[in-house]
PDB file of C-alpha atoms in Angstrom:
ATOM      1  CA  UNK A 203       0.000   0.000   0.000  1.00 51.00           C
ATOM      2  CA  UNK A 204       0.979   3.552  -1.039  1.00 46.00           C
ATOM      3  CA  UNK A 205       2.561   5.842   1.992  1.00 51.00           C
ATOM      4  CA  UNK A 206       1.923   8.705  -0.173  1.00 66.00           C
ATOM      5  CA  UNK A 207      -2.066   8.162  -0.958  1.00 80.00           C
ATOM      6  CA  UNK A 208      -4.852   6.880   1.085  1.00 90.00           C
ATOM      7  CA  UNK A 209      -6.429   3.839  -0.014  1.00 95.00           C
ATOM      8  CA  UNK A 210      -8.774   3.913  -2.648  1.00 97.00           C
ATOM      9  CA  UNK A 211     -11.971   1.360  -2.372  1.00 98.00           C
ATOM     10  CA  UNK A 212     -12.929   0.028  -5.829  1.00 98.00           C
ATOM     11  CA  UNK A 213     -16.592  -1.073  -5.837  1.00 98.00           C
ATOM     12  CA  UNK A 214     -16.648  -3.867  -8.655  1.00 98.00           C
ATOM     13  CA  UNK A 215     -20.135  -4.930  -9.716  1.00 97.00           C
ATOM     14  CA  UNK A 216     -22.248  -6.166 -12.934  1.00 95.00           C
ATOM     15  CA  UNK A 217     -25.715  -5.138 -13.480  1.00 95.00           C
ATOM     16  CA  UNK A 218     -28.548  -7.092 -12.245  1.00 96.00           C
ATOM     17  CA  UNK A 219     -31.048  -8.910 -13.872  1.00 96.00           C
ATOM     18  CA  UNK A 220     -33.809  -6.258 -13.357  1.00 96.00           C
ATOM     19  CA  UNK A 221     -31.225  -3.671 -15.123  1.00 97.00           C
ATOM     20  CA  UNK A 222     -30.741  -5.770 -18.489  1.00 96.00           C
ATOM     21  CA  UNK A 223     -34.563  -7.146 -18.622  1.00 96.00           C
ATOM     22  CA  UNK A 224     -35.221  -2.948 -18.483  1.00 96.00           C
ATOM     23  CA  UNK A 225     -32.231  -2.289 -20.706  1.00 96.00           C
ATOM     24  CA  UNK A 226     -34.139  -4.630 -23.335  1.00 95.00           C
ATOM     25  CA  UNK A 227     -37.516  -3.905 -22.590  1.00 96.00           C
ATOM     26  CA  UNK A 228     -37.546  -0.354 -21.677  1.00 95.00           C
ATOM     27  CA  UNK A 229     -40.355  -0.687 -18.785  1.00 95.00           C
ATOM     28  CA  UNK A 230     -41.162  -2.935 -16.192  1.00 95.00           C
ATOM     29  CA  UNK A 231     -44.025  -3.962 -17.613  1.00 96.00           C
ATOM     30  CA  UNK A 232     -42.603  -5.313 -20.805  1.00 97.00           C
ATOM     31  CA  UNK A 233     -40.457  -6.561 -18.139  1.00 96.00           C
ATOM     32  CA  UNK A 234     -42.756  -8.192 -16.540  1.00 96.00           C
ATOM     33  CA  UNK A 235     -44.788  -9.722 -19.681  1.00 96.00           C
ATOM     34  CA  UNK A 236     -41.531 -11.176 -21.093  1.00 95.00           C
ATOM     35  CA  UNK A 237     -41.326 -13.156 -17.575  1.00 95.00           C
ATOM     36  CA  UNK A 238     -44.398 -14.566 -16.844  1.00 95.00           C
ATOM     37  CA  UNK A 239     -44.248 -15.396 -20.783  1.00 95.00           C
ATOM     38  CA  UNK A 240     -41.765 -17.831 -19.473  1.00 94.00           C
ATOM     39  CA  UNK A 241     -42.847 -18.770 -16.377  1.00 95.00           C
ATOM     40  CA  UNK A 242     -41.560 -16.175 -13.978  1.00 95.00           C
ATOM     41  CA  UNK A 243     -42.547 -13.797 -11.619  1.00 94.00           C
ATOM     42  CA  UNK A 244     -41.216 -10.249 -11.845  1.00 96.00           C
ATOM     43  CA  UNK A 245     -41.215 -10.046  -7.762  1.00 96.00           C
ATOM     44  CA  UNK A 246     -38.726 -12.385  -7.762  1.00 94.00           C
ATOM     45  CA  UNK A 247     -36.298 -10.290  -9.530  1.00 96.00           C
ATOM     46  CA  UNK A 248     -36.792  -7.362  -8.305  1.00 97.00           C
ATOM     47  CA  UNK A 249     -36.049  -9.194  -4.799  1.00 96.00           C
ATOM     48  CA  UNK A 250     -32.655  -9.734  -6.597  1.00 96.00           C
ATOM     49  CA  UNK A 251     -32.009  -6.470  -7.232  1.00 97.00           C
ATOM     50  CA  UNK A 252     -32.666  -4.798  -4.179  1.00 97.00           C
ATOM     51  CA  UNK A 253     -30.586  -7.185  -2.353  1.00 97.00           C
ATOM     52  CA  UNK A 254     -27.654  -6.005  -4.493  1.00 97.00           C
ATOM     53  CA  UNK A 255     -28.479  -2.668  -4.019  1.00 98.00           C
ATOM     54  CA  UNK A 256     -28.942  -2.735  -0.172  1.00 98.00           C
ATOM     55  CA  UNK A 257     -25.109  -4.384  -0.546  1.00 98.00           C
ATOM     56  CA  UNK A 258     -23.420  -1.770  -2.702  1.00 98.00           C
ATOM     57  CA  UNK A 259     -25.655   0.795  -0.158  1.00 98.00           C
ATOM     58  CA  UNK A 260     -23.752  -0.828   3.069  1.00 98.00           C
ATOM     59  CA  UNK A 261     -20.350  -1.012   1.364  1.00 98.00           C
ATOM     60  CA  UNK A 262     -20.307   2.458   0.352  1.00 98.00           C
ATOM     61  CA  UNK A 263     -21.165   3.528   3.873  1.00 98.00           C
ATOM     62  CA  UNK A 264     -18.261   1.638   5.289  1.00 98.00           C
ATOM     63  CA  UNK A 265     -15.925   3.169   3.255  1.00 98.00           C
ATOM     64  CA  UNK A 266     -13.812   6.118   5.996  1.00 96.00           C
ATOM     65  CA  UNK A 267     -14.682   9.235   4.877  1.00 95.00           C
ATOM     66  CA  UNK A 268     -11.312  10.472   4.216  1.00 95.00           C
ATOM     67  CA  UNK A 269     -10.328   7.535   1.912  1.00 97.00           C
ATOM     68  CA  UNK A 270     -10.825   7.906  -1.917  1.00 97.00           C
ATOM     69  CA  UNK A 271     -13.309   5.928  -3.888  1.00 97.00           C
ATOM     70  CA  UNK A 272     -13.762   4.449  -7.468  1.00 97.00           C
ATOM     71  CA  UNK A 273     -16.538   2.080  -9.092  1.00 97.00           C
ATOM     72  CA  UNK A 274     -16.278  -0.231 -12.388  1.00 97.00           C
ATOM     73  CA  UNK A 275     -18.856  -2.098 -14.295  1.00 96.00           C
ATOM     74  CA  UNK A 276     -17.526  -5.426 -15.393  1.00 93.00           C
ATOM     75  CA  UNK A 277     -18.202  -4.985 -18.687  1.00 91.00           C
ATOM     76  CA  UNK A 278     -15.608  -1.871 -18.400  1.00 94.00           C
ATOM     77  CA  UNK A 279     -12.707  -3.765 -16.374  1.00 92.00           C
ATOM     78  CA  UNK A 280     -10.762  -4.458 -19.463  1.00 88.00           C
ATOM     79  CA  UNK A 281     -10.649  -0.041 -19.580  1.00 92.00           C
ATOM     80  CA  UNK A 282      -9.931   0.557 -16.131  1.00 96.00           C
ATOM     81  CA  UNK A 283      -6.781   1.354 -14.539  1.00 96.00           C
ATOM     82  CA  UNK A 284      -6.380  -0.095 -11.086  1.00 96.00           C
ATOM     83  CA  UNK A 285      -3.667   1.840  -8.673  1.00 95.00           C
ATOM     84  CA  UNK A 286      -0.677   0.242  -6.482  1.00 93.00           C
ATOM     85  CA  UNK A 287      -2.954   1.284  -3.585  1.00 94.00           C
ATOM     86  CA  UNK A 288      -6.227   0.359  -4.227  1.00 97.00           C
ATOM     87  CA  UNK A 289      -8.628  -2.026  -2.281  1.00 98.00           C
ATOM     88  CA  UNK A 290     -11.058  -3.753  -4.227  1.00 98.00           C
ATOM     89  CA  UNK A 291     -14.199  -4.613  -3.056  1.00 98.00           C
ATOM     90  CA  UNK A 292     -16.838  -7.023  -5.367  1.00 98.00           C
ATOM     91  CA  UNK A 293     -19.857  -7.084  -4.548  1.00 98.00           C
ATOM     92  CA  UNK A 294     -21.826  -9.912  -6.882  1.00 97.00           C
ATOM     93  CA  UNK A 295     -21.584 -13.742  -7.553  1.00 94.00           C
ATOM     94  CA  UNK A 296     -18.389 -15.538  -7.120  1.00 92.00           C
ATOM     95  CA  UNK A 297     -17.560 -15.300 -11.081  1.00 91.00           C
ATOM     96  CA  UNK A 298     -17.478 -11.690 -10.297  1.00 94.00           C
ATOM     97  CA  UNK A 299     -13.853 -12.325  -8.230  1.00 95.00           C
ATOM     98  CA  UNK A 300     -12.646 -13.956 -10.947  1.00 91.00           C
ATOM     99  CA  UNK A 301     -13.353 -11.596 -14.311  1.00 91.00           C
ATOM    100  CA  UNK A 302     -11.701  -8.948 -11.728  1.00 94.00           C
ATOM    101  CA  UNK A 303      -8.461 -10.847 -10.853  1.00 93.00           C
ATOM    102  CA  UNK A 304      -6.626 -10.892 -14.559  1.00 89.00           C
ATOM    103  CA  UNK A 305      -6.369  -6.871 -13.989  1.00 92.00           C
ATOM    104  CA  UNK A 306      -4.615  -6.964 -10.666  1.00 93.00           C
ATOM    105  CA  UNK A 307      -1.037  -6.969  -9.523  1.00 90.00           C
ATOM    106  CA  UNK A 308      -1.597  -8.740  -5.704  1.00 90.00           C
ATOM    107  CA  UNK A 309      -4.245  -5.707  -4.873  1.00 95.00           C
ATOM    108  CA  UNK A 310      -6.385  -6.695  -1.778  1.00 97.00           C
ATOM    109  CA  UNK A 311     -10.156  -8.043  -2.690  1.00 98.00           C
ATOM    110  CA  UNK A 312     -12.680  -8.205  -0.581  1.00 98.00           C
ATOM    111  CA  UNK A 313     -15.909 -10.412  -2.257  1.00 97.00           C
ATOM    112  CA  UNK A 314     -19.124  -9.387  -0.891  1.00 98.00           C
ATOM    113  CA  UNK A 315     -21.910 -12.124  -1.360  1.00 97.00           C
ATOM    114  CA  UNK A 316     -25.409  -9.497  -1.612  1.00 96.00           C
ATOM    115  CA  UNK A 317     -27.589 -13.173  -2.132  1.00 93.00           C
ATOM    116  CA  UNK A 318     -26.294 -15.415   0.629  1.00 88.00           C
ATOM    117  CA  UNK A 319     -26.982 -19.168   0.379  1.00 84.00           C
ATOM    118  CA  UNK A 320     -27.668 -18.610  -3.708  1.00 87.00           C
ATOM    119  CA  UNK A 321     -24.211 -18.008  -4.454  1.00 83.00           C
ATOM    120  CA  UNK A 322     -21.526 -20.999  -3.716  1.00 83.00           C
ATOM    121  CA  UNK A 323     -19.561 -18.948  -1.954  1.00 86.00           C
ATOM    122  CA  UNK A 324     -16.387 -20.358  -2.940  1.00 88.00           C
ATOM    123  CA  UNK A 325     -15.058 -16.258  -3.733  1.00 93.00           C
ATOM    124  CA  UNK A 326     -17.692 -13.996  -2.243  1.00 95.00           C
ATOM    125  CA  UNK A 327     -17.063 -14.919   1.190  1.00 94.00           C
ATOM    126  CA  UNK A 328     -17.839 -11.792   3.162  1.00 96.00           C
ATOM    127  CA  UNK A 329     -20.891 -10.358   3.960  1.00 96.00           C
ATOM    128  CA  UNK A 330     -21.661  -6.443   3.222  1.00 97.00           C
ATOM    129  CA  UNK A 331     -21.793  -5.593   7.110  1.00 97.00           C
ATOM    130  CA  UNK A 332     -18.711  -7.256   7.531  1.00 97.00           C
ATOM    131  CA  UNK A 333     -16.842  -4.449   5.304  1.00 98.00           C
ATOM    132  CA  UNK A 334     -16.794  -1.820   7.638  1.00 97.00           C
ATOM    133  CA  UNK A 335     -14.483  -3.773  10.134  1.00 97.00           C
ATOM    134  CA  UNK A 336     -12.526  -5.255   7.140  1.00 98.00           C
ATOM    135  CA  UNK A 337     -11.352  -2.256   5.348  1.00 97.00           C
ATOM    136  CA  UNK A 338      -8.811  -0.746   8.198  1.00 96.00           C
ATOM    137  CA  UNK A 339      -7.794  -4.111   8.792  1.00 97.00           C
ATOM    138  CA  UNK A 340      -6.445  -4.720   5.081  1.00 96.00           C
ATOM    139  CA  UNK A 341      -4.904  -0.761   5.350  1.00 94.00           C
ATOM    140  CA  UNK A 342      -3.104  -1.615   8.088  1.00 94.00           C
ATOM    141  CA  UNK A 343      -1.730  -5.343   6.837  1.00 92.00           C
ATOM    142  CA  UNK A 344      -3.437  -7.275   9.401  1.00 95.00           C
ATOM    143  CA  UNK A 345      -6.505  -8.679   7.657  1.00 95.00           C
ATOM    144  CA  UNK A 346      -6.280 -12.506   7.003  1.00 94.00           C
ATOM    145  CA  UNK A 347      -5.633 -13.097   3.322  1.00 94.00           C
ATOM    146  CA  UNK A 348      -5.604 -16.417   1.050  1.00 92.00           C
ATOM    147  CA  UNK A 349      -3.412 -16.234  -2.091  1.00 92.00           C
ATOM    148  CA  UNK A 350      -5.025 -18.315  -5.034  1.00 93.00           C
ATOM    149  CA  UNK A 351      -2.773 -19.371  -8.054  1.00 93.00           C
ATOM    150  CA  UNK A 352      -3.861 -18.383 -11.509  1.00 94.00           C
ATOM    151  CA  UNK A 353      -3.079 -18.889 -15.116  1.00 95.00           C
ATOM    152  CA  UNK A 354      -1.062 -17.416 -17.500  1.00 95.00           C
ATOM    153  CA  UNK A 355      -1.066 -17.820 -21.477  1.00 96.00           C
ATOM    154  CA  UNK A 356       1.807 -15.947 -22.876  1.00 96.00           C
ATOM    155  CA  UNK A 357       1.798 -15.619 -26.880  1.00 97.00           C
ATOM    156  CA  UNK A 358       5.273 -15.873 -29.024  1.00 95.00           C
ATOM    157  CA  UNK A 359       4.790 -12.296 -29.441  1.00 95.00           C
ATOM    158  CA  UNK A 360       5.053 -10.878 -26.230  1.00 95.00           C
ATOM    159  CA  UNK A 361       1.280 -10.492 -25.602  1.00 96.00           C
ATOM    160  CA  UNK A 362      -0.109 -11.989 -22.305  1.00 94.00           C
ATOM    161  CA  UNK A 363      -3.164 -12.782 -20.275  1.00 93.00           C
ATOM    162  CA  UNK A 364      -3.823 -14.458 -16.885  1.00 93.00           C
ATOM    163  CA  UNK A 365      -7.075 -15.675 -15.729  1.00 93.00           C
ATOM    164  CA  UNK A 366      -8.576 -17.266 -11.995  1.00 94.00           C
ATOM    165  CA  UNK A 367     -10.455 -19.805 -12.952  1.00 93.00           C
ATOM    166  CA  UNK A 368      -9.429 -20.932 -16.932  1.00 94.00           C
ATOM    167  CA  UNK A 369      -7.451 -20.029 -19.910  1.00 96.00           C
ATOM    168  CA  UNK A 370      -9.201 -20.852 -22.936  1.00 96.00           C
ATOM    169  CA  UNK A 371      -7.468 -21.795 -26.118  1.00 97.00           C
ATOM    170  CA  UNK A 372      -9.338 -22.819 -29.188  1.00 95.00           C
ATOM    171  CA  UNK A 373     -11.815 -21.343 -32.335  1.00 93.00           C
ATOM    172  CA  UNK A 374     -13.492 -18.308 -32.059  1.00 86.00           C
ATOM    173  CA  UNK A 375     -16.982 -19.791 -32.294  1.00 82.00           C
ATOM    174  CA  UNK A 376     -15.716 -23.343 -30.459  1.00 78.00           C
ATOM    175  CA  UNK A 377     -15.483 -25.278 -33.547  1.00 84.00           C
ATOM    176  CA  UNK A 378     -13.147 -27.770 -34.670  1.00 92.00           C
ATOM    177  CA  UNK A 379      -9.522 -25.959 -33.840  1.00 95.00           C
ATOM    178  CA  UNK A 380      -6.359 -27.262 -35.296  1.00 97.00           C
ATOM    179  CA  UNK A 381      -3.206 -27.368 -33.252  1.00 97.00           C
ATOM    180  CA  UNK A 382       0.027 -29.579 -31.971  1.00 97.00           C
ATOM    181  CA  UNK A 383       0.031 -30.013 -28.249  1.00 97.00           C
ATOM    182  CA  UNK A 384       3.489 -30.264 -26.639  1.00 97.00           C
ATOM    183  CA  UNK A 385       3.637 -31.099 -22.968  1.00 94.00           C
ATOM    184  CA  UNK A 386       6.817 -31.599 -21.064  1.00 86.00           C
ATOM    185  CA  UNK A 387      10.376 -30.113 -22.316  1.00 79.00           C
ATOM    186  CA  UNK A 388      13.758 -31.294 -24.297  1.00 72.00           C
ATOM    187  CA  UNK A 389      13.851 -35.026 -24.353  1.00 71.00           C
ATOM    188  CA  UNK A 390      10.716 -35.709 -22.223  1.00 84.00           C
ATOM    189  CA  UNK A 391       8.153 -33.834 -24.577  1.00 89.00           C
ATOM    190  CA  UNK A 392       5.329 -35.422 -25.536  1.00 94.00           C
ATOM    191  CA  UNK A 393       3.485 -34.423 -28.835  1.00 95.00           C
ATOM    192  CA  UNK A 394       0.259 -34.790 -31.003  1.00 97.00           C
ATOM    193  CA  UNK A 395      -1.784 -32.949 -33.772  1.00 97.00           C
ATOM    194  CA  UNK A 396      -5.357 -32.388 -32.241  1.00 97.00           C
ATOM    195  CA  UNK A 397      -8.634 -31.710 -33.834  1.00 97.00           C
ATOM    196  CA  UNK A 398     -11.018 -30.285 -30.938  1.00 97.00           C
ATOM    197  CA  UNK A 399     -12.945 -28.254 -29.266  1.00 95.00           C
ATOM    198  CA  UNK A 400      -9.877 -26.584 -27.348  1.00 95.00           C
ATOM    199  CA  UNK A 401      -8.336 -26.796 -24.381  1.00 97.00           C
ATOM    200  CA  UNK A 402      -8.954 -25.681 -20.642  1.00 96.00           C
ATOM    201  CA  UNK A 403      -6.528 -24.867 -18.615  1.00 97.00           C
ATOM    202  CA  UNK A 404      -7.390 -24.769 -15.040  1.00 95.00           C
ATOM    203  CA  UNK A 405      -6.269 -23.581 -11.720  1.00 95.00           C
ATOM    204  CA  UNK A 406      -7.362 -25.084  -8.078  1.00 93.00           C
ATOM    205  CA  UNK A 407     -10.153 -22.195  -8.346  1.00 91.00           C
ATOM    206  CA  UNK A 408     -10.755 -23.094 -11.511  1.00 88.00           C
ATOM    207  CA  UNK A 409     -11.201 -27.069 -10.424  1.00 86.00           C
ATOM    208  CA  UNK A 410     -14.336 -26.352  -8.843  1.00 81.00           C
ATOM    209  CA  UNK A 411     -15.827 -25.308 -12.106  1.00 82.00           C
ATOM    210  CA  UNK A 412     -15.641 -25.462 -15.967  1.00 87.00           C
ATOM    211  CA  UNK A 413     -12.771 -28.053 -14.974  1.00 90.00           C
ATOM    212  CA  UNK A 414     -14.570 -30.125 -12.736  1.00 88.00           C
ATOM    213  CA  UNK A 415     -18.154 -30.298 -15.019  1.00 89.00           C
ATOM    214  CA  UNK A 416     -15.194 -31.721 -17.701  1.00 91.00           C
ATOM    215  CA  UNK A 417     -13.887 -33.537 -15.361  1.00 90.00           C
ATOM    216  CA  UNK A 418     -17.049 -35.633 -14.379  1.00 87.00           C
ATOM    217  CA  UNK A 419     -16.938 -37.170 -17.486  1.00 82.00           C
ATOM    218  CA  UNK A 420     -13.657 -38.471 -18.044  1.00 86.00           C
ATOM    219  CA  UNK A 421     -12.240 -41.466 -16.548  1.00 84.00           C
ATOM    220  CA  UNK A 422      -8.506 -41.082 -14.516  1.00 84.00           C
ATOM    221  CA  UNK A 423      -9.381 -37.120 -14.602  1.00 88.00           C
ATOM    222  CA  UNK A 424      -6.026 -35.821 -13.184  1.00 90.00           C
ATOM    223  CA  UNK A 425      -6.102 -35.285  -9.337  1.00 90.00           C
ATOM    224  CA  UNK A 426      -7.286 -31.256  -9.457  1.00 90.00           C
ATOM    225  CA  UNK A 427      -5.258 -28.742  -7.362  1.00 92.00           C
ATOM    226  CA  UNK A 428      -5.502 -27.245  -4.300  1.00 92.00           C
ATOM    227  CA  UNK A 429      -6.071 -22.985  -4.669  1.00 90.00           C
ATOM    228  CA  UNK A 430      -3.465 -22.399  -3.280  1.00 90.00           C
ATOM    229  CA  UNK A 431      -1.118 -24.867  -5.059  1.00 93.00           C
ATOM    230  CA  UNK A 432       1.206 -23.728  -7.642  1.00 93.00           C
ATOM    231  CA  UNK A 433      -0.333 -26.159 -10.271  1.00 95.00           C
ATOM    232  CA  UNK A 434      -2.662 -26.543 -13.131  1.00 96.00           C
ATOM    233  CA  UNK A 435      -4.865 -29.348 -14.346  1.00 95.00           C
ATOM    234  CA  UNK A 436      -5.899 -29.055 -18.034  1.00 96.00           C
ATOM    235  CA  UNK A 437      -8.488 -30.808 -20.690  1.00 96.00           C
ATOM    236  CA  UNK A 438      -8.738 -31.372 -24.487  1.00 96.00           C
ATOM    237  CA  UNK A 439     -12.448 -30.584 -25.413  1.00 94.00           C
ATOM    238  CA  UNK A 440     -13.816 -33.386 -27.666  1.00 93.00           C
ATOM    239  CA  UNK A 441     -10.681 -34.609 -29.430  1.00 95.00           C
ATOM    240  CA  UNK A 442     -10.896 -36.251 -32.341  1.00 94.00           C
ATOM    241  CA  UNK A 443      -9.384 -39.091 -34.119  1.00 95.00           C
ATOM    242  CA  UNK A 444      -8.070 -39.043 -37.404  1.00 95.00           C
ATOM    243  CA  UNK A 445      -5.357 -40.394 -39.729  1.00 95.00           C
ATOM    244  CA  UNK A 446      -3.237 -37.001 -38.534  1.00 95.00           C
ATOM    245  CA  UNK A 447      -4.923 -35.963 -35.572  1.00 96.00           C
ATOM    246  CA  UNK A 448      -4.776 -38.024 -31.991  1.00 95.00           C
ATOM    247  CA  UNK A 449      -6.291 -38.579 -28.526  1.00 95.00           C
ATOM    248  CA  UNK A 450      -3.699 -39.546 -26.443  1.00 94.00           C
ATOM    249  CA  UNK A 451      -2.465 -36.208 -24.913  1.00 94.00           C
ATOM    250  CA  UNK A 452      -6.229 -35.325 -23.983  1.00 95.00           C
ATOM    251  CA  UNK A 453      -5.650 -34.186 -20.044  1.00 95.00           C
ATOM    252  CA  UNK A 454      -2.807 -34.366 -17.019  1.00 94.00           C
ATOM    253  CA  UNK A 455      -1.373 -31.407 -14.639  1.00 94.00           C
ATOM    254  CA  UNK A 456       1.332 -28.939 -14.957  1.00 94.00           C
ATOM    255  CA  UNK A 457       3.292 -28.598 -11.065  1.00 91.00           C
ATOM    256  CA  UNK A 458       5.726 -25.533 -10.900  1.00 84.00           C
ATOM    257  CA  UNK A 459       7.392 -24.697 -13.951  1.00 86.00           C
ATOM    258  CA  UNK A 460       6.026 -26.931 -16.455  1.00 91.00           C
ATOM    259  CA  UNK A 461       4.166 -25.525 -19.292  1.00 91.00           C
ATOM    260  CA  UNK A 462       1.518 -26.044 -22.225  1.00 96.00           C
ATOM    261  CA  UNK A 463       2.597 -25.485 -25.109  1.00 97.00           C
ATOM    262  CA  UNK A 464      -0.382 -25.291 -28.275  1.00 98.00           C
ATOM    263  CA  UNK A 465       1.100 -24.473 -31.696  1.00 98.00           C
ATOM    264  CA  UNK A 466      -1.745 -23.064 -33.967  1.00 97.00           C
ATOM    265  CA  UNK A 467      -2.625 -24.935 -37.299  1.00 96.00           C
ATOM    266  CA  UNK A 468      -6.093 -23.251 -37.999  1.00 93.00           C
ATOM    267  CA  UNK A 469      -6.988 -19.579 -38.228  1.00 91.00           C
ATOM    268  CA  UNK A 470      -9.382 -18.287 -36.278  1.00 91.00           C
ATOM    269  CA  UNK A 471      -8.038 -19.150 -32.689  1.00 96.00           C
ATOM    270  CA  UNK A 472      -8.392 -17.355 -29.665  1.00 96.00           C
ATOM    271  CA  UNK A 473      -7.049 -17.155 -26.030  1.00 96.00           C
ATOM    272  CA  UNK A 474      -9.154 -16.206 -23.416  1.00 94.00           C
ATOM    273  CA  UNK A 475      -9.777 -16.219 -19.426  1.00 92.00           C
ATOM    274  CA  UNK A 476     -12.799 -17.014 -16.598  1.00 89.00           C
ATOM    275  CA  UNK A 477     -15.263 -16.424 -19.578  1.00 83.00           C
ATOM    276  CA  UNK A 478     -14.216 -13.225 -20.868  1.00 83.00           C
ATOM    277  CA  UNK A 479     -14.455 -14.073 -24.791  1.00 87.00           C
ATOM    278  CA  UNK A 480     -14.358 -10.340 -25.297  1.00 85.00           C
ATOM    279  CA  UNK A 481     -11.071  -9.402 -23.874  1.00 88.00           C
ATOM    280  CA  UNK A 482      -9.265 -11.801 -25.674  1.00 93.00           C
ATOM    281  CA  UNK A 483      -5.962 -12.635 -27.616  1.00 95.00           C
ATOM    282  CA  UNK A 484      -5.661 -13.884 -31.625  1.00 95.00           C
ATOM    283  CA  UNK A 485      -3.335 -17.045 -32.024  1.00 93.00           C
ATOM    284  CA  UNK A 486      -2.675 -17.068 -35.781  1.00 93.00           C
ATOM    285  CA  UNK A 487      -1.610 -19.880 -37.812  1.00 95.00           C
ATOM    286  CA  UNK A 488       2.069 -20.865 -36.803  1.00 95.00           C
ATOM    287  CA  UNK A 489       1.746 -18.676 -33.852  1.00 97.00           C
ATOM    288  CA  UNK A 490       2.870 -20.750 -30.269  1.00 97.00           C
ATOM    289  CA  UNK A 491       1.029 -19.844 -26.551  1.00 97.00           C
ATOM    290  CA  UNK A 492       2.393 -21.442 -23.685  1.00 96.00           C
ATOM    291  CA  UNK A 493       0.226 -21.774 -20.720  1.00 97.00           C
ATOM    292  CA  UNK A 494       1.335 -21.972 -17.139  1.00 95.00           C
ATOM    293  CA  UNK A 495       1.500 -20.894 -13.756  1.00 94.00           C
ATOM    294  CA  UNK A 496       1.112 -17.200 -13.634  1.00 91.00           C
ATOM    295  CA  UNK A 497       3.614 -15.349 -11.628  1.00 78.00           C
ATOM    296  CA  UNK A 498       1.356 -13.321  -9.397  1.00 72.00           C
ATOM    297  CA  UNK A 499      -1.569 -14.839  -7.292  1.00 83.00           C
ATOM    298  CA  UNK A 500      -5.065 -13.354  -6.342  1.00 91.00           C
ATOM    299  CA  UNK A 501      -5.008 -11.833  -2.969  1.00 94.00           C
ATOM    300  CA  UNK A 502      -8.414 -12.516  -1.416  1.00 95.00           C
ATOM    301  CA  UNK A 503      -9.424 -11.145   1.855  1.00 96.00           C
ATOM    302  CA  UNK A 504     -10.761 -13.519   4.632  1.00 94.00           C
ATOM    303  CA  UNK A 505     -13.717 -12.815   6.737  1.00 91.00           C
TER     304      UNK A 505
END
């Protein structure tokens, strides 16, 4: 933390159900129509919302007045600039954490859960009251903290992202992507030419999600990691067999050091993390991404 500035709180939400049914619809009873079209009740919803609201409400009243404040959408994360000295604060679902973590550099974050018992709580793990108390603690270094590992895919190019969950690498519109897998290094690398749906790349965060649903269905699914553990577990999507294409080298775990490496044989590949398809990096054909370990780790504040 800065000795020069005083903390700034970041407020990091998305908008609400109620918000994008009235950014479609225009009113809330077009709003409400379109539900119970479909089964739903309106009330419901706007239950939803509130609860947010009455979050982001308490949060922002536990912020010390002489401390400096900022708010992002998620949609605009990939466009804002987080400082040395900021504390972050998300209040949302546990995915929120996530799309949030690929744009910090070990800055503090605090998840607020505004639906308690609907969200897993696997991120969020504060409650909004709780802020108040939690805030001076994390200025003054003595609030409990868990570091999570995440992923990094680093391009031949230079270019780089990092994600909490899952680095994504495969076609644009998840069709059939070309590419030669590599795994290991020197005279213990392993490779095969893949046709597939891509591959996921996955932390011990990450093992609780998009990994484990692939997991489920695959026989001698490597052991996933801890969150904490410097270690990945990864997936091939759907490989497929073919006179040049294999399904051997369809899954396993990268400890430490070791690396991924996918060498692009299609156009039309992309890289991407925790579901963020828009902020994402072009793998042309020929290009190489290695995927591994990323350096820094997600700083998440403990109730």
């Amino acid at each position: 933390m800065s000795a020069t500035l005083t903390p700034r709180v970041v407020v990091v939400r998305r908008r609400s159900e109620l918000e994008e049914l009235l950014a479609l619809h225009g009113t809330r009873a077009a709003a409400e129509w379109y539900l119970r079209e479909r089964g739903r009740d309106l009330a419901e919803v706007v239950d939803r919302h509130e609860a947010l609201q009455a979050a982001l409400t308490t949060v922002a009243a536990a912020v010390p007045a002489d401390w400096r404040r900022g708010a992002v959408d998620r949609d605009d994360l990939p466009r804002f600039l987080f400082g040395p000295e900021d504390v972050v604060v998300t209040v949302g679902p546990d995915g929120l954490v996530a799309n949030v973590a690929k744009y910090l550099a070990g800055q503090p974050v605090i998840g607020v859960d505004p639906e308690p018992g609907r969200n897993a709580g696997v991120l969020v793990r504060c409650a909004a009251a709780q802020v108040a108390a939690l805030l001076p603690a994390v200025a003054a270094g003595a609030a409990p903290v868990r570091r999570r590992c995440m992923v990094r895919a680093a391009l031949d190019d230079g270019q780089e992202l990092v994600g909490l969950n899952e680095v994504y690498v495969g076609h644009t519109s998840h069709q059939s992507a070309r590419y030669l897998i590599t795994v290991g290094e020197g005279g213990r690398a392993r490779r095969e030419r893949h046709s597939s749906s891509g591959v996921v790349v996955g932390s011990g965060t990450g093992a609780t999600g998009w990994c484990a649903s692939i997991a489920r269905d695959r026989p001698g699914a490597p052991r996933p990691p801890a969150p904490e553990e410097a270690a990945l577990c990864w997936f091939v999507r759907e490989a497929w067999p073919s006179p040049v294409t294999g399904v051997e080298l369809v899954s396993g775990r990268l400890d430490g050091a070791d690396r991924l490496e996918l060498t692009a044989e299609s156009d039309g590949l992309v890289v991407f993390a925790d579901g963020l398809e828009t902020d994402r990096l072009a793998l042309r054909w020929g290009q190489r991404v290695h995927v591994g370990v990323a350096p820094g780790r997600l700083t998440l504040v403990e109730p």
